[in-house]
Backbone as CSV, one residue per row, in Angstrom:
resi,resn,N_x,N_y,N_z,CA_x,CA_y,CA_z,C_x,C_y,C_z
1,UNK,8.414,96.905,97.266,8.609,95.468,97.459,8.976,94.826,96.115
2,UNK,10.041,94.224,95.748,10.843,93.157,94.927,9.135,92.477,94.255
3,UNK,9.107,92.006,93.214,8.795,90.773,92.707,8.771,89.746,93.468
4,UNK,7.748,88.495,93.704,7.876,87.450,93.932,8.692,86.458,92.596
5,UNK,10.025,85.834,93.355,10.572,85.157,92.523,10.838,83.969,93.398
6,UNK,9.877,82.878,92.341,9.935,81.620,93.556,11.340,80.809,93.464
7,UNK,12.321,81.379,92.196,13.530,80.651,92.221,14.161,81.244,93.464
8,UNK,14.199,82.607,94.302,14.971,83.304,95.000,13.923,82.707,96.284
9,UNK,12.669,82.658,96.400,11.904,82.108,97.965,12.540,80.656,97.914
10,UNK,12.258,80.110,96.785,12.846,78.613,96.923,13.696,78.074,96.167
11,UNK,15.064,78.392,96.902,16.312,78.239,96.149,16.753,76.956,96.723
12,UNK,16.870,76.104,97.568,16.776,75.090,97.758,16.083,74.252,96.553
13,UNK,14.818,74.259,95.818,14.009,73.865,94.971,14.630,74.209,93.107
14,UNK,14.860,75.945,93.668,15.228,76.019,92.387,16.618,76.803,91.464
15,UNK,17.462,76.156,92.984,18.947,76.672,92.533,19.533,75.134,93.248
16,UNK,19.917,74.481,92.842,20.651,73.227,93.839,21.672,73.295,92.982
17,UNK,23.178,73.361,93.132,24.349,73.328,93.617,24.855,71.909,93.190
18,UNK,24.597,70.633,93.743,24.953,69.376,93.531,24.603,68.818,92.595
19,UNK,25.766,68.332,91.709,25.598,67.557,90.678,25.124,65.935,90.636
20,UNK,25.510,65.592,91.750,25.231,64.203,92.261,23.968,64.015,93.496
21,UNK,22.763,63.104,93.572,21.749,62.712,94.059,22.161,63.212,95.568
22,UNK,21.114,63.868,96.281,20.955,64.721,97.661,19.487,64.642,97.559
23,UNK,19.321,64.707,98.866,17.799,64.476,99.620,17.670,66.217,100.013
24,UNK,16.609,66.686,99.225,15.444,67.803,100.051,13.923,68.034,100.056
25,UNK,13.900,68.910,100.960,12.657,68.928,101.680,11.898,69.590,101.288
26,UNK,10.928,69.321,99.615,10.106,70.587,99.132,8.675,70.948,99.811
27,UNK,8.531,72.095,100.044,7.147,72.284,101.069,6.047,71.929,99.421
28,UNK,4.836,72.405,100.257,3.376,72.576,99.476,3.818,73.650,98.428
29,UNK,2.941,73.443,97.269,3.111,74.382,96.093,1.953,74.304,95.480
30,UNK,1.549,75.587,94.420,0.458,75.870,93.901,1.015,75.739,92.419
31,UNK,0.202,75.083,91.128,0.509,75.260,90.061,-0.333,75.554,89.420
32,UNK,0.108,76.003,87.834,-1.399,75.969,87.043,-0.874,74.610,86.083
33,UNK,-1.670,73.869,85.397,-1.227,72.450,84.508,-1.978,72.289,83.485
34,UNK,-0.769,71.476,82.651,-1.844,70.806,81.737,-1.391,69.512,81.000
35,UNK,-2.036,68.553,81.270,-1.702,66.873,80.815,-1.430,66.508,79.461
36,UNK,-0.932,65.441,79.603,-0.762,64.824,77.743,0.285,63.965,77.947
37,UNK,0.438,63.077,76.452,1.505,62.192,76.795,2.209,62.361,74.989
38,UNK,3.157,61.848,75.363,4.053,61.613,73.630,5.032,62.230,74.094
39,UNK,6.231,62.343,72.734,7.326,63.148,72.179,7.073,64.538,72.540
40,UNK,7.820,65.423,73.948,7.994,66.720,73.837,8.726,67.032,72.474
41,UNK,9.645,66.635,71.803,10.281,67.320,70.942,8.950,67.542,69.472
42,UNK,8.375,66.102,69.770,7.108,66.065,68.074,5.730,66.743,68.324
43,UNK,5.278,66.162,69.556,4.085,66.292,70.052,3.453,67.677,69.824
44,UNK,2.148,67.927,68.797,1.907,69.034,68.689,1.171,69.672,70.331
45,UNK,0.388,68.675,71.076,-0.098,68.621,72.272,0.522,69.320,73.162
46,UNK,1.870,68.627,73.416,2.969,69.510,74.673,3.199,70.264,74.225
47,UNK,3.411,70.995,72.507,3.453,72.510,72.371,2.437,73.480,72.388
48,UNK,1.045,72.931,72.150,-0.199,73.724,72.600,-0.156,73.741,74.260
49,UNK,0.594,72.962,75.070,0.209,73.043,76.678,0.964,74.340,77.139
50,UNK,2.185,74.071,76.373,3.403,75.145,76.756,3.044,76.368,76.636
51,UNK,2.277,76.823,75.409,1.860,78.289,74.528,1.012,78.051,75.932
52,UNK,-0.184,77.696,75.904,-1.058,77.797,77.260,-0.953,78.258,78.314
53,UNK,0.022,77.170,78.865,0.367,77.798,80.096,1.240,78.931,80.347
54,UNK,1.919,79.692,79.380,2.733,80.725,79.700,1.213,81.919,79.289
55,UNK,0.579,81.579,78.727,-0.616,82.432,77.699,-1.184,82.621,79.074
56,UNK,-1.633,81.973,80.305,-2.478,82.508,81.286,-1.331,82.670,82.584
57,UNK,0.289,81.980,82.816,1.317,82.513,83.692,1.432,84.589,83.414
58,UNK,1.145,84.717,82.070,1.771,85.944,82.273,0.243,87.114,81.936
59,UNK,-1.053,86.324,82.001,-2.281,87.005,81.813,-2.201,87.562,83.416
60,UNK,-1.783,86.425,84.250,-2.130,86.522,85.945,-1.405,88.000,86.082
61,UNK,0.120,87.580,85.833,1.127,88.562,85.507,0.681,90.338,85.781
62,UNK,0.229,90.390,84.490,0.333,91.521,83.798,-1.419,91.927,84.673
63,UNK,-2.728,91.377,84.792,-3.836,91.687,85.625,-3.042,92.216,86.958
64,UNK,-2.600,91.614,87.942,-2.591,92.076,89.083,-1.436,93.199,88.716
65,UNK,-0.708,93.558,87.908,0.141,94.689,87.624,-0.876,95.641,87.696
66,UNK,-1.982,95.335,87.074,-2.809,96.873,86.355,-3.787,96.894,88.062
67,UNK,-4.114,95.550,88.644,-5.336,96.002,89.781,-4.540,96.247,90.888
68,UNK,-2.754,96.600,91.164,-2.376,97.251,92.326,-2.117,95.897,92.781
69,UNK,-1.970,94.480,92.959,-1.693,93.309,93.357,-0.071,93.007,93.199
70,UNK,0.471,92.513,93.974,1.624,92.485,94.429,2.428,91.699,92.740
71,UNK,3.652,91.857,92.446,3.911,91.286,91.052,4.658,90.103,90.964
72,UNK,5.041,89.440,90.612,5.571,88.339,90.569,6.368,87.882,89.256
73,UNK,7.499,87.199,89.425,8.269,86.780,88.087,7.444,85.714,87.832
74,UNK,7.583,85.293,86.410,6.796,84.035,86.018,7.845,83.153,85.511
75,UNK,7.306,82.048,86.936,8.289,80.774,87.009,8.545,79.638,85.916
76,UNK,9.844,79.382,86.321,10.028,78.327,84.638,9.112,77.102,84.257
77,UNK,9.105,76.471,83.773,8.310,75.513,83.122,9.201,74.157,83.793
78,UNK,7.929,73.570,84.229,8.790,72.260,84.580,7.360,71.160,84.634
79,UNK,8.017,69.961,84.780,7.192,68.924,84.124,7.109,67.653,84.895
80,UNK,6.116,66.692,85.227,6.235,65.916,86.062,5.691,64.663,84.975
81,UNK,6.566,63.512,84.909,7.040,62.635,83.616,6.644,61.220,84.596
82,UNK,5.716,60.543,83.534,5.705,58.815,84.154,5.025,58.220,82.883
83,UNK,5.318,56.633,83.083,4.675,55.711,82.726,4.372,54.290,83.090
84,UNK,3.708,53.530,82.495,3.792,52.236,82.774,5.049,51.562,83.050
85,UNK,5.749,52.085,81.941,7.264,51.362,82.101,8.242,51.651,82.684
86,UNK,8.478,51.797,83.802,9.793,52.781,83.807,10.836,52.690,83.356
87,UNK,11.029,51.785,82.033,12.948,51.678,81.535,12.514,52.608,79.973
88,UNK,11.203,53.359,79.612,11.308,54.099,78.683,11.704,55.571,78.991
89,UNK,12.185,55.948,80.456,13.015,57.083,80.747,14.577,57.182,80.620
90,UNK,14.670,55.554,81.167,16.910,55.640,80.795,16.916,55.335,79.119
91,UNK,15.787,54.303,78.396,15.913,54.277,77.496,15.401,55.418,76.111
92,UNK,14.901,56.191,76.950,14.282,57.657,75.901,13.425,57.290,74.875
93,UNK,12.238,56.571,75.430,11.319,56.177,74.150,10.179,57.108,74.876
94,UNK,10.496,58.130,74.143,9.912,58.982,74.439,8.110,58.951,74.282
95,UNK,7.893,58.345,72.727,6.171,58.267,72.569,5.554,57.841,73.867
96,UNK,6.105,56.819,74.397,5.462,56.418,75.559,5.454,56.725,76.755
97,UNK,5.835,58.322,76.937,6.001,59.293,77.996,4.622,60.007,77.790
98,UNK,3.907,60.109,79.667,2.921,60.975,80.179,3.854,61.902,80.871
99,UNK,2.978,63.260,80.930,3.674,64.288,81.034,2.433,64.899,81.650
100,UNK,2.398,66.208,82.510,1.827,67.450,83.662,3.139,68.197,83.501
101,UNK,2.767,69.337,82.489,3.697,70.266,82.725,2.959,71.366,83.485
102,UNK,4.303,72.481,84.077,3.648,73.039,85.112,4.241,74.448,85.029
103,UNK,3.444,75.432,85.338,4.333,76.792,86.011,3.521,76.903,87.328
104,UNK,4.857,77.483,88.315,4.200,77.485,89.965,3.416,78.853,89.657
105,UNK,2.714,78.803,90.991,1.972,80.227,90.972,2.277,80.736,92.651
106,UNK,2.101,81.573,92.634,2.109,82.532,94.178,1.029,82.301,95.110
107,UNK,1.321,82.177,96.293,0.065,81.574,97.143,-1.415,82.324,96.893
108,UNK,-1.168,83.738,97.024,-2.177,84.509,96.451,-3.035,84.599,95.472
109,UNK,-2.037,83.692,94.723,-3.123,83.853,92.999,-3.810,82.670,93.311
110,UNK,-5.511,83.181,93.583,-6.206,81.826,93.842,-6.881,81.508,92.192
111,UNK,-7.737,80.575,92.769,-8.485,79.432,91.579,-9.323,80.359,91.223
112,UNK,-9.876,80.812,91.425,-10.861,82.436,91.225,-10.000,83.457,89.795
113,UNK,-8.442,83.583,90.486,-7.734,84.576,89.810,-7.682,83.746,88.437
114,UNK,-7.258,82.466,88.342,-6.401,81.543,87.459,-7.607,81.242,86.373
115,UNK,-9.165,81.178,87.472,-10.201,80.924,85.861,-10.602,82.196,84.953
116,UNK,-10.202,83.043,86.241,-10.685,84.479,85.248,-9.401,84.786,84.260
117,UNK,-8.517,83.968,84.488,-7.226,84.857,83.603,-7.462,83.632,82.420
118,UNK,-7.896,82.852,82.912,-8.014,81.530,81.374,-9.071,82.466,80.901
119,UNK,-10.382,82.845,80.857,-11.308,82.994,80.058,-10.290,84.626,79.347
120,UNK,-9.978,85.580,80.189,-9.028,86.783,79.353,-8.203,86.083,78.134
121,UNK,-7.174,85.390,78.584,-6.379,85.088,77.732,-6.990,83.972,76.690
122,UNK,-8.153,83.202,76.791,-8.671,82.530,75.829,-9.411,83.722,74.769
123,UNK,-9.549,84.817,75.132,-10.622,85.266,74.418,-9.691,85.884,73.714
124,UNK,-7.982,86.763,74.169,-7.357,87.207,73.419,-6.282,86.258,72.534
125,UNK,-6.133,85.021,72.854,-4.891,84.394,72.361,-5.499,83.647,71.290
126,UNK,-7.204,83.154,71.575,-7.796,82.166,70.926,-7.450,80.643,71.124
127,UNK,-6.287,80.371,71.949,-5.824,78.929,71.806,-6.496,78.085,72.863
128,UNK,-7.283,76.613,72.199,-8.078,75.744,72.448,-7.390,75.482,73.805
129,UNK,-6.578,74.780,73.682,-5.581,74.430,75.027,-5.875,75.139,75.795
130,UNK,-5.865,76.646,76.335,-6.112,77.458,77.420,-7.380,76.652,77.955
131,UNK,-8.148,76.358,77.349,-9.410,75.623,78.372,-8.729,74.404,79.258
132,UNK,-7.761,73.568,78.609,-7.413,72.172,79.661,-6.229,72.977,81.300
133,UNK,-5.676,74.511,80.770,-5.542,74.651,82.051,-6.130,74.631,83.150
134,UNK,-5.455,73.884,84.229,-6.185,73.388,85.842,-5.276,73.591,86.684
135,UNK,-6.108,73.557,87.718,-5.135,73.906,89.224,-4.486,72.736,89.737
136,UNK,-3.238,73.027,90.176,-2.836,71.693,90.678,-1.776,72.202,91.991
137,UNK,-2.273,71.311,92.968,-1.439,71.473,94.493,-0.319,70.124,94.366
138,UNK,0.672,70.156,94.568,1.864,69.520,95.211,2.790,69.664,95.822
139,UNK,2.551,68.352,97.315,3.514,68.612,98.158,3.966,67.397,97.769
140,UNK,5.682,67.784,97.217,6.297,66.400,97.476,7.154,65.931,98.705
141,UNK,7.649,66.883,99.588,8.047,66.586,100.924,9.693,65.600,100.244
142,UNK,10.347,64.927,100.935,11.029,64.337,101.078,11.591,63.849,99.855
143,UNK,12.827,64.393,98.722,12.890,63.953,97.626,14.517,63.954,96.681
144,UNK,15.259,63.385,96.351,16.050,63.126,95.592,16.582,64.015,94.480
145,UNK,17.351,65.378,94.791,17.540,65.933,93.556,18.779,66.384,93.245
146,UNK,19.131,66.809,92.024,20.490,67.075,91.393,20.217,68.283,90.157
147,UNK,21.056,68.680,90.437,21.324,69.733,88.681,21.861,68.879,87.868
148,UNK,21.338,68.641,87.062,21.946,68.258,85.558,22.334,69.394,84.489
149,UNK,23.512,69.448,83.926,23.995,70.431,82.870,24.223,69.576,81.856
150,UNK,23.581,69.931,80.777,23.719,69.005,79.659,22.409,69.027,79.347
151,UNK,22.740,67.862,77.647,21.657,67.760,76.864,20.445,67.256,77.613
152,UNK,19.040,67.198,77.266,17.918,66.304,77.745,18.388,64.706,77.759
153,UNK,18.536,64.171,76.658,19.115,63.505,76.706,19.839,61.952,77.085
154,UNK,21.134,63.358,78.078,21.841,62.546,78.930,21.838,62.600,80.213
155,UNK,20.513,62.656,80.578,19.667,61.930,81.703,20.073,60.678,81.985
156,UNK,19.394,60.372,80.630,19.400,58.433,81.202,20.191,57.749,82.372
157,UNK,21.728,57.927,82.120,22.520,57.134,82.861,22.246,57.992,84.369
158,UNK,21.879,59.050,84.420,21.220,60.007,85.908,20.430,59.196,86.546
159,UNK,19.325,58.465,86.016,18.265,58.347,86.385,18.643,56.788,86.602
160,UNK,19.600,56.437,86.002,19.360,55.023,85.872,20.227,55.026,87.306
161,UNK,21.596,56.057,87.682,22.136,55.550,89.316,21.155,55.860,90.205
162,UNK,20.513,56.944,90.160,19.222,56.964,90.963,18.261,55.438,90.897
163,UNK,17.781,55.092,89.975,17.291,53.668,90.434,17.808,52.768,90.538
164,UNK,18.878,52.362,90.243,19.891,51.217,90.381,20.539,51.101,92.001
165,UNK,20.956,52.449,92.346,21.875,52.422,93.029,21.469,53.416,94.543
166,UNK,21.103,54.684,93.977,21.126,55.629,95.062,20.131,55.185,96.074
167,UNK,18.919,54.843,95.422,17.585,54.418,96.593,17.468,53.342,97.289
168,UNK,18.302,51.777,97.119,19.270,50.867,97.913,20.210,51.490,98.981
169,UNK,20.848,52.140,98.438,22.285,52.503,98.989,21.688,53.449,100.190
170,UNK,20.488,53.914,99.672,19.736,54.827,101.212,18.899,54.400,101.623
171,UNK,18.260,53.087,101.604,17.197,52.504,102.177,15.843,53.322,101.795
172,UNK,16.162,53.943,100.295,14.463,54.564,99.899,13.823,53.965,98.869
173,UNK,12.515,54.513,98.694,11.594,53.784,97.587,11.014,55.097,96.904
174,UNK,10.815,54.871,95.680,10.111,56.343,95.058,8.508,56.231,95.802
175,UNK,8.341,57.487,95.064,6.621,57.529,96.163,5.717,58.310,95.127
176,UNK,6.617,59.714,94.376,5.838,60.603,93.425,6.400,60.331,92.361
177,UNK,5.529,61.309,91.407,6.356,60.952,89.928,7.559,61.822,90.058
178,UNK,8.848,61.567,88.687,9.407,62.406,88.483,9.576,63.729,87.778
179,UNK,9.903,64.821,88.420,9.466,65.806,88.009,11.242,66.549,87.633
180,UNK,11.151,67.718,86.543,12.124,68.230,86.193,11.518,69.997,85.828
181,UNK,12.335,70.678,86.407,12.642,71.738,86.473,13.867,72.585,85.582
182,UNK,13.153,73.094,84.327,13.771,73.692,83.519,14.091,75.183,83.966
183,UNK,15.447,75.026,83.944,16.099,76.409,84.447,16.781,77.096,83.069
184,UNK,16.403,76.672,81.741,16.969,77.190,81.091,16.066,77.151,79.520
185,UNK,16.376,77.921,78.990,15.513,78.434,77.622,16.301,77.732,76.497
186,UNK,15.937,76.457,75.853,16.758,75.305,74.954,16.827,76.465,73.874
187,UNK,15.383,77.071,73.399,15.811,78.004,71.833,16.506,78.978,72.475
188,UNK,17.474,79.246,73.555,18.351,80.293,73.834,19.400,79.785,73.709
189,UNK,19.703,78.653,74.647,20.722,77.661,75.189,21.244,77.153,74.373
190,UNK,22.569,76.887,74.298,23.112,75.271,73.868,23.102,73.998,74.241
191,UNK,22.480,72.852,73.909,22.323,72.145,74.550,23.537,71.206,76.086
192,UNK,24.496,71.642,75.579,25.790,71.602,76.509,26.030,72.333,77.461
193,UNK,24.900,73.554,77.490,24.641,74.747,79.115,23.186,74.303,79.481
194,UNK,22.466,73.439,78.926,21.088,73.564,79.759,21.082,73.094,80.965
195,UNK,20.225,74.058,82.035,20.483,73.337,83.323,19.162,72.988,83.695
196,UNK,19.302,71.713,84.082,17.248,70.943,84.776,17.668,70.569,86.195
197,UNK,17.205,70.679,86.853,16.555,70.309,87.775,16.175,68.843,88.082
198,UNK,16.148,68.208,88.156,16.046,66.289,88.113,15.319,66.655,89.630
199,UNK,14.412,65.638,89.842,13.781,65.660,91.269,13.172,63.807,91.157
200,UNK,13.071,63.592,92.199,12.280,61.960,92.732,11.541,62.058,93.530
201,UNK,10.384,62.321,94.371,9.691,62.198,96.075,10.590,60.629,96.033
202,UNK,10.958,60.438,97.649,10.547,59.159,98.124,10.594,59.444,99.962
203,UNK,10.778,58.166,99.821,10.339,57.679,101.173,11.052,56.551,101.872
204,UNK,11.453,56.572,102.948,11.795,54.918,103.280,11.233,53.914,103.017
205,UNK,12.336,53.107,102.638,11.865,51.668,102.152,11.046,51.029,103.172
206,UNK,11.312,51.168,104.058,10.441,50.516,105.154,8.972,50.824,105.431
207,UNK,8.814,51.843,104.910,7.214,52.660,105.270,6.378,52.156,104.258
């Protein structure tokens, strides 16, 4: 049996095709997380979350390799972004960005698997952060997404037809935060091939 690869189970989620705003239907999902707010590019915080969460994505990994448990690729890093304001996303003031970054996990790997692989990998990696990893369930159901190719960036004007324009023009209202799905490795990439993922939940305006 193949690897679980949740880009290939959920390619709808994590291969989309359209460059321009489309409505899909993401089911329930399991993550492991960890919170904070500021500058991804400064923030020493979002780089202790990142080391973290890949420090217990690939502890899970490599355990159920050795106990005979089915294997799984370890999914990209993606991040669910809000604040008070919402014009510090088209405008990129970044300090004043909250952030839940995330790697999915496999239905199988329960809360059981995920605390025993934090205390392994805390004891071998040493990094403080491994303790703020937590479990996190989200279903966003009904939601707004596009591939973006290009810098981080040049979002803004993305986000800004999405609120200006696209959620009028369809009679919707946001409902979850926004979340982005990194499909690509920036210290690999050029910033002119990175591909994200852009996502919105909403809902009818009417509801």
């Amino acid at each position: 049996m193949p690897p679980y690869d949740v880009k290939r189970e959920l390619r709808q989620c994590y291969a989309p095709k359209n460059t321009g705003w489309e409505l899909v239907d993401v089911p329930a999902q399991q993550f492991i997380a960890v919170d904070g707010r500021g500058d991804p590019n400064t923030s020493e915080a979002y780089a202790r979350a990142v080391e973290a969460l890949y420090s217990v994505a690939y502890t899970l990994k490599f355990t159920g390799r050795r106990t005979g448990e089915r294997d799984f690729v370890v999914g990209p890093l993606e991040g669910l972004w809000w604040s008070d304001r919402m014009e510090v996303f088209t405008s990129r003031d970044k300090d004043a960005w909250q952030w839940r970054m995330l790697i999915s996990r496999p239905d199988w790997i329960t809360e059981a698997l995920v605390d025993g692989a934090k205390e392994t990998a805390l004891a071998k990696k040493g990094l403080p952060a491994i303790a703020d990893v937590r479990h996190e369930t989200l279903h966003e159901g009904a939601s707004a997404q596009l591939l973006h190719v290009g810098p981080y960036d040049d979002e803004g004007p993305l986000l800004a037809a999405l609120h200006d324009e696209y959620l009028a023009a369809n009679g919707l209202r946001m409902t979850g935060l926004h979340h982005e799905v990194y499909l690509s490795d920036p210290r690999r990439t050029e910033p002119a091939r990175l591909r994200t993922v852009l996502r919105q939940p909403v809902r009818s305006a009417n509801r």
